[in-house]
PDB file of C-alpha atoms in Angstrom:
ATOM      1  CA  MET O 515     153.439  46.544  79.647  1.00 57.00           C
ATOM      2  CA  PRO O 516     152.253  46.874  76.017  1.00 58.00           C
ATOM      3  CA  GLY O 517     149.373  44.604  74.909  1.00 58.00           C
ATOM      4  CA  PRO O 518     149.597  42.002  71.984  1.00 60.00           C
ATOM      5  CA  GLY O 519     148.013  44.474  69.747  1.00 61.00           C
ATOM      6  CA  ALA O 520     150.782  46.916  70.211  1.00 60.00           C
ATOM      7  CA  LEU O 521     153.517  44.588  69.113  1.00 55.00           C
ATOM      8  CA  PRO O 522     153.230  45.147  65.369  1.00 58.00           C
ATOM      9  CA  PHE O 523     153.579  48.890  66.016  1.00 53.00           C
ATOM     10  CA  LEU O 524     156.537  48.462  68.137  1.00 49.00           C
ATOM     11  CA  VAL O 525     158.306  46.198  65.548  1.00 50.00           C
ATOM     12  CA  ALA O 526     157.418  48.690  62.809  1.00 52.00           C
ATOM     13  CA  GLY O 527     158.606  51.612  64.938  1.00 52.00           C
ATOM     14  CA  GLY O 528     161.877  49.757  65.738  1.00 52.00           C
ATOM     15  CA  ALA O 529     162.436  48.978  62.016  1.00 47.00           C
ATOM     16  CA  ILE O 530     161.796  52.687  61.009  1.00 46.00           C
ATOM     17  CA  ALA O 531     164.146  53.871  63.747  1.00 44.00           C
ATOM     18  CA  THR O 532     166.936  51.406  62.456  1.00 42.00           C
ATOM     19  CA  VAL O 533     166.493  52.447  58.908  1.00 41.00           C
ATOM     20  CA  GLY O 534     166.497  56.215  59.963  1.00 41.00           C
ATOM     21  CA  GLY O 535     169.611  55.516  62.010  1.00 41.00           C
ATOM     22  CA  VAL O 536     171.438  53.939  58.894  1.00 42.00           C
ATOM     23  CA  VAL O 537     170.324  56.839  56.575  1.00 47.00           C
ATOM     24  CA  TYR O 538     171.727  59.369  59.191  1.00 37.00           C
ATOM     25  CA  ALA O 539     174.978  57.423  59.354  1.00 50.00           C
ATOM     26  CA  VAL O 540     175.290  57.436  55.664  1.00 53.00           C
ATOM     27  CA  TYR O 541     174.565  61.237  55.533  1.00 53.00           C
ATOM     28  CA  LEU O 542     177.330  61.836  58.146  1.00 71.00           C
ATOM     29  CA  GLY O 543     179.644  59.577  56.282  1.00 79.00           C
ATOM     30  CA  GLU O 544     179.051  61.466  53.111  1.00 91.00           C
ATOM     31  CA  LYS O 545     179.331  64.747  54.736  1.00 92.00           C
ATOM     32  CA  LYS O 546     182.674  63.814  56.343  1.00 95.00           C
ATOM     33  CA  ARG O 547     184.040  62.382  53.001  1.00 95.00           C
ATOM     34  CA  ASN O 548     183.069  65.574  51.226  1.00 96.00           C
ATOM     35  CA  ALA O 549     185.078  67.646  53.550  1.00 96.00           C
ATOM     36  CA  ALA O 550     188.067  65.411  53.480  1.00 96.00           C
ATOM     37  CA  MET O 551     188.112  65.075  49.709  1.00 96.00           C
ATOM     38  CA  GLN O 552     187.852  68.861  49.222  1.00 96.00           C
ATOM     39  CA  ILE O 553     190.963  69.140  51.237  1.00 96.00           C
ATOM     40  CA  VAL O 554     192.658  66.601  49.168  1.00 96.00           C
ATOM     41  CA  ALA O 555     191.643  68.462  46.116  1.00 97.00           C
ATOM     42  CA  GLN O 556     193.068  71.640  47.544  1.00 96.00           C
ATOM     43  CA  THR O 557     196.326  69.907  48.393  1.00 96.00           C
ATOM     44  CA  MET O 558     196.695  68.417  44.932  1.00 96.00           C
ATOM     45  CA  GLY O 559     195.832  71.803  43.287  1.00 96.00           C
ATOM     46  CA  PHE O 560     192.660  70.361  41.690  1.00 97.00           C
ATOM     47  CA  SER O 561     189.278  72.148  41.311  1.00 96.00           C
ATOM     48  CA  TYR O 562     186.376  70.507  43.344  1.00 96.00           C
ATOM     49  CA  GLU O 563     182.649  69.924  42.800  1.00 94.00           C
ATOM     50  CA  GLU O 564     180.447  67.903  45.227  1.00 93.00           C
ATOM     51  CA  ALA O 565     178.373  66.419  42.475  1.00 88.00           C
ATOM     52  CA  CYS O 566     178.222  66.139  38.645  1.00 85.00           C
ATOM     53  CA  ASP O 567     174.896  66.436  36.734  1.00 77.00           C
ATOM     54  CA  GLY O 568     173.938  63.860  34.246  1.00 69.00           C
ATOM     55  CA  ASP O 569     174.983  65.864  31.052  1.00 75.00           C
ATOM     56  CA  SER O 570     178.435  66.542  32.473  1.00 81.00           C
ATOM     57  CA  LEU O 571     178.703  62.759  33.514  1.00 77.00           C
ATOM     58  CA  ALA O 572     177.864  61.751  29.970  1.00 77.00           C
ATOM     59  CA  LEU O 573     180.548  64.075  28.674  1.00 79.00           C
ATOM     60  CA  LEU O 574     183.041  62.933  31.359  1.00 80.00           C
ATOM     61  CA  GLY O 575     182.731  59.291  30.734  1.00 79.00           C
ATOM     62  CA  GLY O 576     181.852  58.881  27.046  1.00 82.00           C
ATOM     63  CA  ASP O 577     181.465  55.363  26.038  1.00 89.00           C
ATOM     64  CA  LEU O 578     183.838  53.767  28.665  1.00 94.00           C
ATOM     65  CA  PRO O 579     182.509  50.491  29.812  1.00 93.00           C
ATOM     66  CA  VAL O 580     182.255  51.387  33.415  1.00 93.00           C
ATOM     67  CA  PHE O 581     179.803  54.202  32.471  1.00 92.00           C
ATOM     68  CA  GLN O 582     177.631  51.665  30.554  1.00 91.00           C
ATOM     69  CA  ARG O 583     176.774  49.388  33.584  1.00 90.00           C
ATOM     70  CA  GLY O 584     173.664  49.434  35.658  1.00 91.00           C
ATOM     71  CA  HIS O 585     171.407  52.385  36.581  1.00 91.00           C
ATOM     72  CA  SER O 586     171.206  55.221  39.154  1.00 91.00           C
ATOM     73  CA  LYS O 587     174.575  56.430  38.012  1.00 90.00           C
ATOM     74  CA  LYS O 588     176.082  59.101  40.183  1.00 91.00           C
ATOM     75  CA  ALA O 589     179.453  60.978  40.138  1.00 93.00           C
ATOM     76  CA  LYS O 590     180.482  62.745  43.404  1.00 94.00           C
ATOM     77  CA  ARG O 591     183.453  64.729  44.652  1.00 96.00           C
ATOM     78  CA  VAL O 592     184.729  65.503  41.230  1.00 96.00           C
ATOM     79  CA  MET O 593     188.191  66.871  41.055  1.00 96.00           C
ATOM     80  CA  ARG O 594     189.882  68.221  37.931  1.00 95.00           C
ATOM     81  CA  GLY O 595     193.565  69.123  37.475  1.00 96.00           C
ATOM     82  CA  LYS O 596     196.824  67.944  35.983  1.00 95.00           C
ATOM     83  CA  LEU O 597     199.186  64.997  36.966  1.00 94.00           C
ATOM     84  CA  ALA O 598     202.648  65.348  35.363  1.00 93.00           C
ATOM     85  CA  ASP O 599     201.115  67.648  32.714  1.00 91.00           C
ATOM     86  CA  ARG O 600     198.254  65.252  32.010  1.00 93.00           C
ATOM     87  CA  ASP O 601     194.697  66.400  32.296  1.00 94.00           C
ATOM     88  CA  VAL O 602     192.776  64.268  34.678  1.00 95.00           C
ATOM     89  CA  THR O 603     189.361  64.014  36.415  1.00 95.00           C
ATOM     90  CA  LEU O 604     189.141  62.165  39.653  1.00 96.00           C
ATOM     91  CA  CYS O 605     185.776  61.300  41.233  1.00 95.00           C
ATOM     92  CA  ASP O 606     183.859  58.873  43.304  1.00 96.00           C
ATOM     93  CA  TYR O 607     181.376  56.946  40.907  1.00 94.00           C
ATOM     94  CA  THR O 608     178.447  54.766  41.811  1.00 93.00           C
ATOM     95  CA  TYR O 609     175.942  52.688  39.832  1.00 92.00           C
ATOM     96  CA  THR O 610     173.352  50.082  40.848  1.00 94.00           C
ATOM     97  CA  THR O 611     172.709  46.661  39.338  1.00 93.00           C
ATOM     98  CA  GLY O 612     169.536  44.664  40.083  1.00 92.00           C
ATOM     99  CA  GLY O 613     166.503  45.916  41.868  1.00 89.00           C
ATOM    100  CA  GLY O 614     164.763  45.659  45.144  1.00 87.00           C
ATOM    101  CA  LYS O 615     166.173  43.332  47.696  1.00 85.00           C
ATOM    102  CA  SER O 616     168.649  41.952  45.142  1.00 89.00           C
ATOM    103  CA  SER O 617     170.043  45.379  44.130  1.00 91.00           C
ATOM    104  CA  HIS O 618     173.736  46.084  44.617  1.00 93.00           C
ATOM    105  CA  THR O 619     175.490  49.473  44.586  1.00 93.00           C
ATOM    106  CA  HIS O 620     178.988  49.400  43.085  1.00 93.00           C
ATOM    107  CA  ARG O 621     181.520  52.069  44.306  1.00 94.00           C
ATOM    108  CA  GLN O 622     184.812  53.125  42.834  1.00 95.00           C
ATOM    109  CA  THR O 623     187.144  56.103  42.782  1.00 97.00           C
ATOM    110  CA  LEU O 624     187.953  56.730  39.040  1.00 96.00           C
ATOM    111  CA  LEU O 625     190.765  58.555  37.396  1.00 96.00           C
ATOM    112  CA  LEU O 626     189.910  59.609  33.971  1.00 95.00           C
ATOM    113  CA  PHE O 627     192.391  60.806  31.345  1.00 93.00           C
ATOM    114  CA  THR O 628     190.316  62.538  28.561  1.00 86.00           C
ATOM    115  CA  ASP O 629     192.976  61.750  25.836  1.00 87.00           C
ATOM    116  CA  GLY O 630     195.062  59.258  27.849  1.00 87.00           C
ATOM    117  CA  ALA O 631     194.282  56.424  25.247  1.00 89.00           C
ATOM    118  CA  ARG O 632     195.003  58.493  22.132  1.00 91.00           C
ATOM    119  CA  GLY O 633     196.331  56.035  19.660  1.00 94.00           C
ATOM    120  CA  MET O 634     195.350  52.976  21.491  1.00 95.00           C
ATOM    121  CA  PRO O 635     192.703  50.389  20.589  1.00 96.00           C
ATOM    122  CA  ASP O 636     189.754  49.864  22.871  1.00 95.00           C
ATOM    123  CA  PHE O 637     190.296  47.308  25.633  1.00 96.00           C
ATOM    124  CA  ALA O 638     189.230  46.377  29.163  1.00 95.00           C
ATOM    125  CA  LEU O 639     191.587  45.034  31.902  1.00 96.00           C
ATOM    126  CA  SER O 640     190.307  43.769  35.163  1.00 94.00           C
ATOM    127  CA  PRO O 641     191.163  41.315  37.940  1.00 94.00           C
ATOM    128  CA  GLU O 642     190.956  37.702  36.763  1.00 86.00           C
ATOM    129  CA  ASN O 643     188.898  35.211  38.908  1.00 65.00           C
ATOM    130  CA  VAL O 644     188.032  31.601  38.884  1.00 48.00           C
ATOM    131  CA  PHE O 645     184.912  32.126  36.727  1.00 49.00           C
ATOM    132  CA  HIS O 646     186.837  33.757  33.999  1.00 44.00           C
ATOM    133  CA  ARG O 647     189.319  30.856  33.947  1.00 51.00           C
ATOM    134  CA  LEU O 648     186.448  28.393  33.620  1.00 48.00           C
ATOM    135  CA  ALA O 649     184.994  30.467  30.951  1.00 48.00           C
ATOM    136  CA  GLU O 650     188.148  30.420  28.825  1.00 52.00           C
ATOM    137  CA  ILE O 651     187.664  26.820  28.464  1.00 50.00           C
ATOM    138  CA  PHE O 652     184.567  27.544  26.412  1.00 43.00           C
ATOM    139  CA  GLY O 653     186.297  30.264  24.371  1.00 48.00           C
ATOM    140  CA  TYR O 654     185.802  33.362  26.532  1.00 47.00           C
ATOM    141  CA  GLN O 655     188.482  35.731  25.377  1.00 57.00           C
ATOM    142  CA  ASP O 656     191.485  36.525  27.589  1.00 79.00           C
ATOM    143  CA  ILE O 657     194.619  37.924  25.947  1.00 91.00           C
ATOM    144  CA  ASP O 658     197.507  36.184  27.748  1.00 91.00           C
ATOM    145  CA  PHE O 659     201.248  36.653  27.538  1.00 94.00           C
ATOM    146  CA  ASP O 660     203.264  33.543  27.891  1.00 92.00           C
ATOM    147  CA  GLN O 661     206.481  35.263  29.014  1.00 95.00           C
ATOM    148  CA  TYR O 662     204.577  37.089  31.781  1.00 95.00           C
ATOM    149  CA  PRO O 663     202.739  34.387  33.677  1.00 94.00           C
ATOM    150  CA  GLU O 664     202.128  36.621  36.780  1.00 95.00           C
ATOM    151  CA  PHE O 665     200.239  39.344  34.686  1.00 95.00           C
ATOM    152  CA  SER O 666     198.227  36.655  32.812  1.00 91.00           C
ATOM    153  CA  LYS O 667     197.307  34.948  36.095  1.00 91.00           C
ATOM    154  CA  ARG O 668     196.223  38.134  37.724  1.00 93.00           C
ATOM    155  CA  TYR O 669     194.396  40.029  34.979  1.00 95.00           C
ATOM    156  CA  LEU O 670     191.784  39.386  32.354  1.00 93.00           C
ATOM    157  CA  LEU O 671     192.526  41.535  29.109  1.00 95.00           C
ATOM    158  CA  ARG O 672     189.820  41.704  26.355  1.00 93.00           C
ATOM    159  CA  GLY O 673     189.280  43.701  23.158  1.00 93.00           C
ATOM    160  CA  GLU O 674     188.584  43.297  19.553  1.00 92.00           C
ATOM    161  CA  ASP O 675     191.943  44.323  18.125  1.00 94.00           C
ATOM    162  CA  GLU O 676     194.125  41.834  19.913  1.00 94.00           C
ATOM    163  CA  ALA O 677     197.207  42.633  17.735  1.00 95.00           C
ATOM    164  CA  GLY O 678     197.019  46.256  18.535  1.00 95.00           C
ATOM    165  CA  ILE O 679     196.428  45.600  22.231  1.00 95.00           C
ATOM    166  CA  ARG O 680     199.489  43.363  22.384  1.00 95.00           C
ATOM    167  CA  ARG O 681     201.549  46.356  21.020  1.00 96.00           C
ATOM    168  CA  VAL O 682     200.135  48.575  23.903  1.00 96.00           C
ATOM    169  CA  PHE O 683     201.079  46.144  26.506  1.00 96.00           C
ATOM    170  CA  THR O 684     204.887  46.392  26.200  1.00 95.00           C
ATOM    171  CA  SER O 685     207.250  44.352  28.381  1.00 96.00           C
ATOM    172  CA  GLU O 686     207.546  47.349  30.609  1.00 96.00           C
ATOM    173  CA  ALA O 687     203.731  47.599  31.131  1.00 97.00           C
ATOM    174  CA  LEU O 688     203.425  43.763  31.657  1.00 97.00           C
ATOM    175  CA  ALA O 689     206.239  43.573  34.235  1.00 96.00           C
ATOM    176  CA  PHE O 690     204.888  46.480  36.120  1.00 97.00           C
ATOM    177  CA  LEU O 691     201.205  45.283  36.141  1.00 97.00           C
ATOM    178  CA  GLY O 692     202.271  41.758  36.969  1.00 96.00           C
ATOM    179  CA  GLY O 693     203.581  42.991  40.291  1.00 95.00           C
ATOM    180  CA  THR O 694     200.191  44.629  41.116  1.00 95.00           C
ATOM    181  CA  THR O 695     196.660  43.340  41.857  1.00 94.00           C
ATOM    182  CA  GLY O 696     193.171  44.714  41.673  1.00 95.00           C
ATOM    183  CA  TRP O 697     193.345  47.398  39.067  1.00 97.00           C
ATOM    184  CA  CYS O 698     190.754  47.979  36.222  1.00 97.00           C
ATOM    185  CA  VAL O 699     191.975  49.914  33.101  1.00 97.00           C
ATOM    186  CA  GLN O 700     189.626  50.701  30.174  1.00 96.00           C
ATOM    187  CA  THR O 701     189.987  52.595  27.056  1.00 96.00           C
ATOM    188  CA  ARG O 702     187.389  53.782  24.541  1.00 94.00           C
ATOM    189  CA  GLY O 703     187.597  56.313  21.913  1.00 90.00           C
ATOM    190  CA  GLY O 704     190.854  57.780  23.188  1.00 92.00           C
ATOM    191  CA  ARG O 705     189.601  57.970  26.825  1.00 93.00           C
ATOM    192  CA  LEU O 706     191.332  56.127  29.636  1.00 95.00           C
ATOM    193  CA  ALA O 707     189.850  55.099  32.935  1.00 96.00           C
ATOM    194  CA  ILE O 708     191.912  53.626  35.820  1.00 97.00           C
ATOM    195  CA  PHE O 709     190.385  52.358  39.099  1.00 97.00           C
ATOM    196  CA  ARG O 710     189.888  49.802  41.722  1.00 96.00           C
ATOM    197  CA  GLU O 711     186.356  48.444  41.534  1.00 90.00           C
ATOM    198  CA  GLY O 712     184.182  47.869  44.605  1.00 88.00           C
ATOM    199  CA  LYS O 713     185.392  50.572  47.037  1.00 89.00           C
ATOM    200  CA  TYR O 714     186.184  54.189  47.517  1.00 95.00           C
ATOM    201  CA  ILE O 715     189.685  55.121  48.091  1.00 96.00           C
ATOM    202  CA  GLU O 716     190.282  56.580  51.518  1.00 96.00           C
ATOM    203  CA  PRO O 717     191.038  60.315  51.276  1.00 96.00           C
ATOM    204  CA  GLY O 718     194.462  60.149  52.749  1.00 95.00           C
ATOM    205  CA  GLU O 719     195.401  57.373  50.193  1.00 96.00           C
ATOM    206  CA  VAL O 720     194.128  59.543  47.163  1.00 96.00           C
ATOM    207  CA  PRO O 721     197.507  61.038  46.298  1.00 96.00           C
ATOM    208  CA  SER O 722     199.419  57.782  46.232  1.00 96.00           C
ATOM    209  CA  HIS O 723     196.512  56.069  44.426  1.00 96.00           C
ATOM    210  CA  ALA O 724     196.607  58.778  41.763  1.00 96.00           C
ATOM    211  CA  ALA O 725     200.430  58.456  41.407  1.00 96.00           C
ATOM    212  CA  GLU O 726     200.181  54.611  40.801  1.00 96.00           C
ATOM    213  CA  ALA O 727     197.365  55.214  38.289  1.00 96.00           C
ATOM    214  CA  LEU O 728     199.607  57.707  36.585  1.00 96.00           C
ATOM    215  CA  ARG O 729     202.334  55.223  36.491  1.00 96.00           C
ATOM    216  CA  ILE O 730     199.991  52.696  34.823  1.00 96.00           C
ATOM    217  CA  ALA O 731     198.957  55.299  32.290  1.00 96.00           C
ATOM    218  CA  GLY O 732     202.642  55.914  31.530  1.00 95.00           C
ATOM    219  CA  VAL O 733     203.583  52.414  30.780  1.00 96.00           C
ATOM    220  CA  LEU O 734     200.843  51.908  28.313  1.00 95.00           C
ATOM    221  CA  LYS O 735     202.030  52.850  24.760  1.00 89.00           C
ATOM    222  CA  PRO O 736     200.041  53.824  21.770  1.00 89.00           C
ATOM    223  CA  ALA O 737     199.921  50.993  19.176  1.00 74.00           C
ATOM    224  CA  SER O 738     202.336  51.812  16.482  1.00 69.00           C
TER     225      SER O 738
END
């Protein structure tokens, strides 16, 4: 039986083994996802890269808000191709906020349309929560549409050119998005990003996820 002096070493050894086990599990999970996503890319007729370097990432995202958040930014499993004749890049993207024990890594599977927002003003659409509703009382912007209460209840819509944004969100767009939940849509400088924040999309669901994102891109109209 180990003596009292051995206890700290046993605890430390157990902790190291636990961390090592977690790291190995993450490694296996990444390896499995890489293989599955490569098959998805082949099925969809897209090119595939396992990782994207910093320069390519900057060119990929431009000034889109999602690429301005946090640190330790990484794009993985980058697929490029066409959806209904639209050039699109699909990737798993992560960034980290905070540091140390309070750090949090955010994950999302992004669809990026390089010129998908041509003629549109810059805006950001995201799921609305109770904190946003409280903030509205103190003047926090949320562009609502009285005739589409489901959309206005489910989504927070912000941007400087409110009149132009209202023209982008036609009755078709508002009716469609009002029947959905959880989407984030961002435009900046003609680029368009569509994603669900906080999780990767399962490989088998990527084609249907991309199809719904394409539908969203299709109902948003350039401001005239």
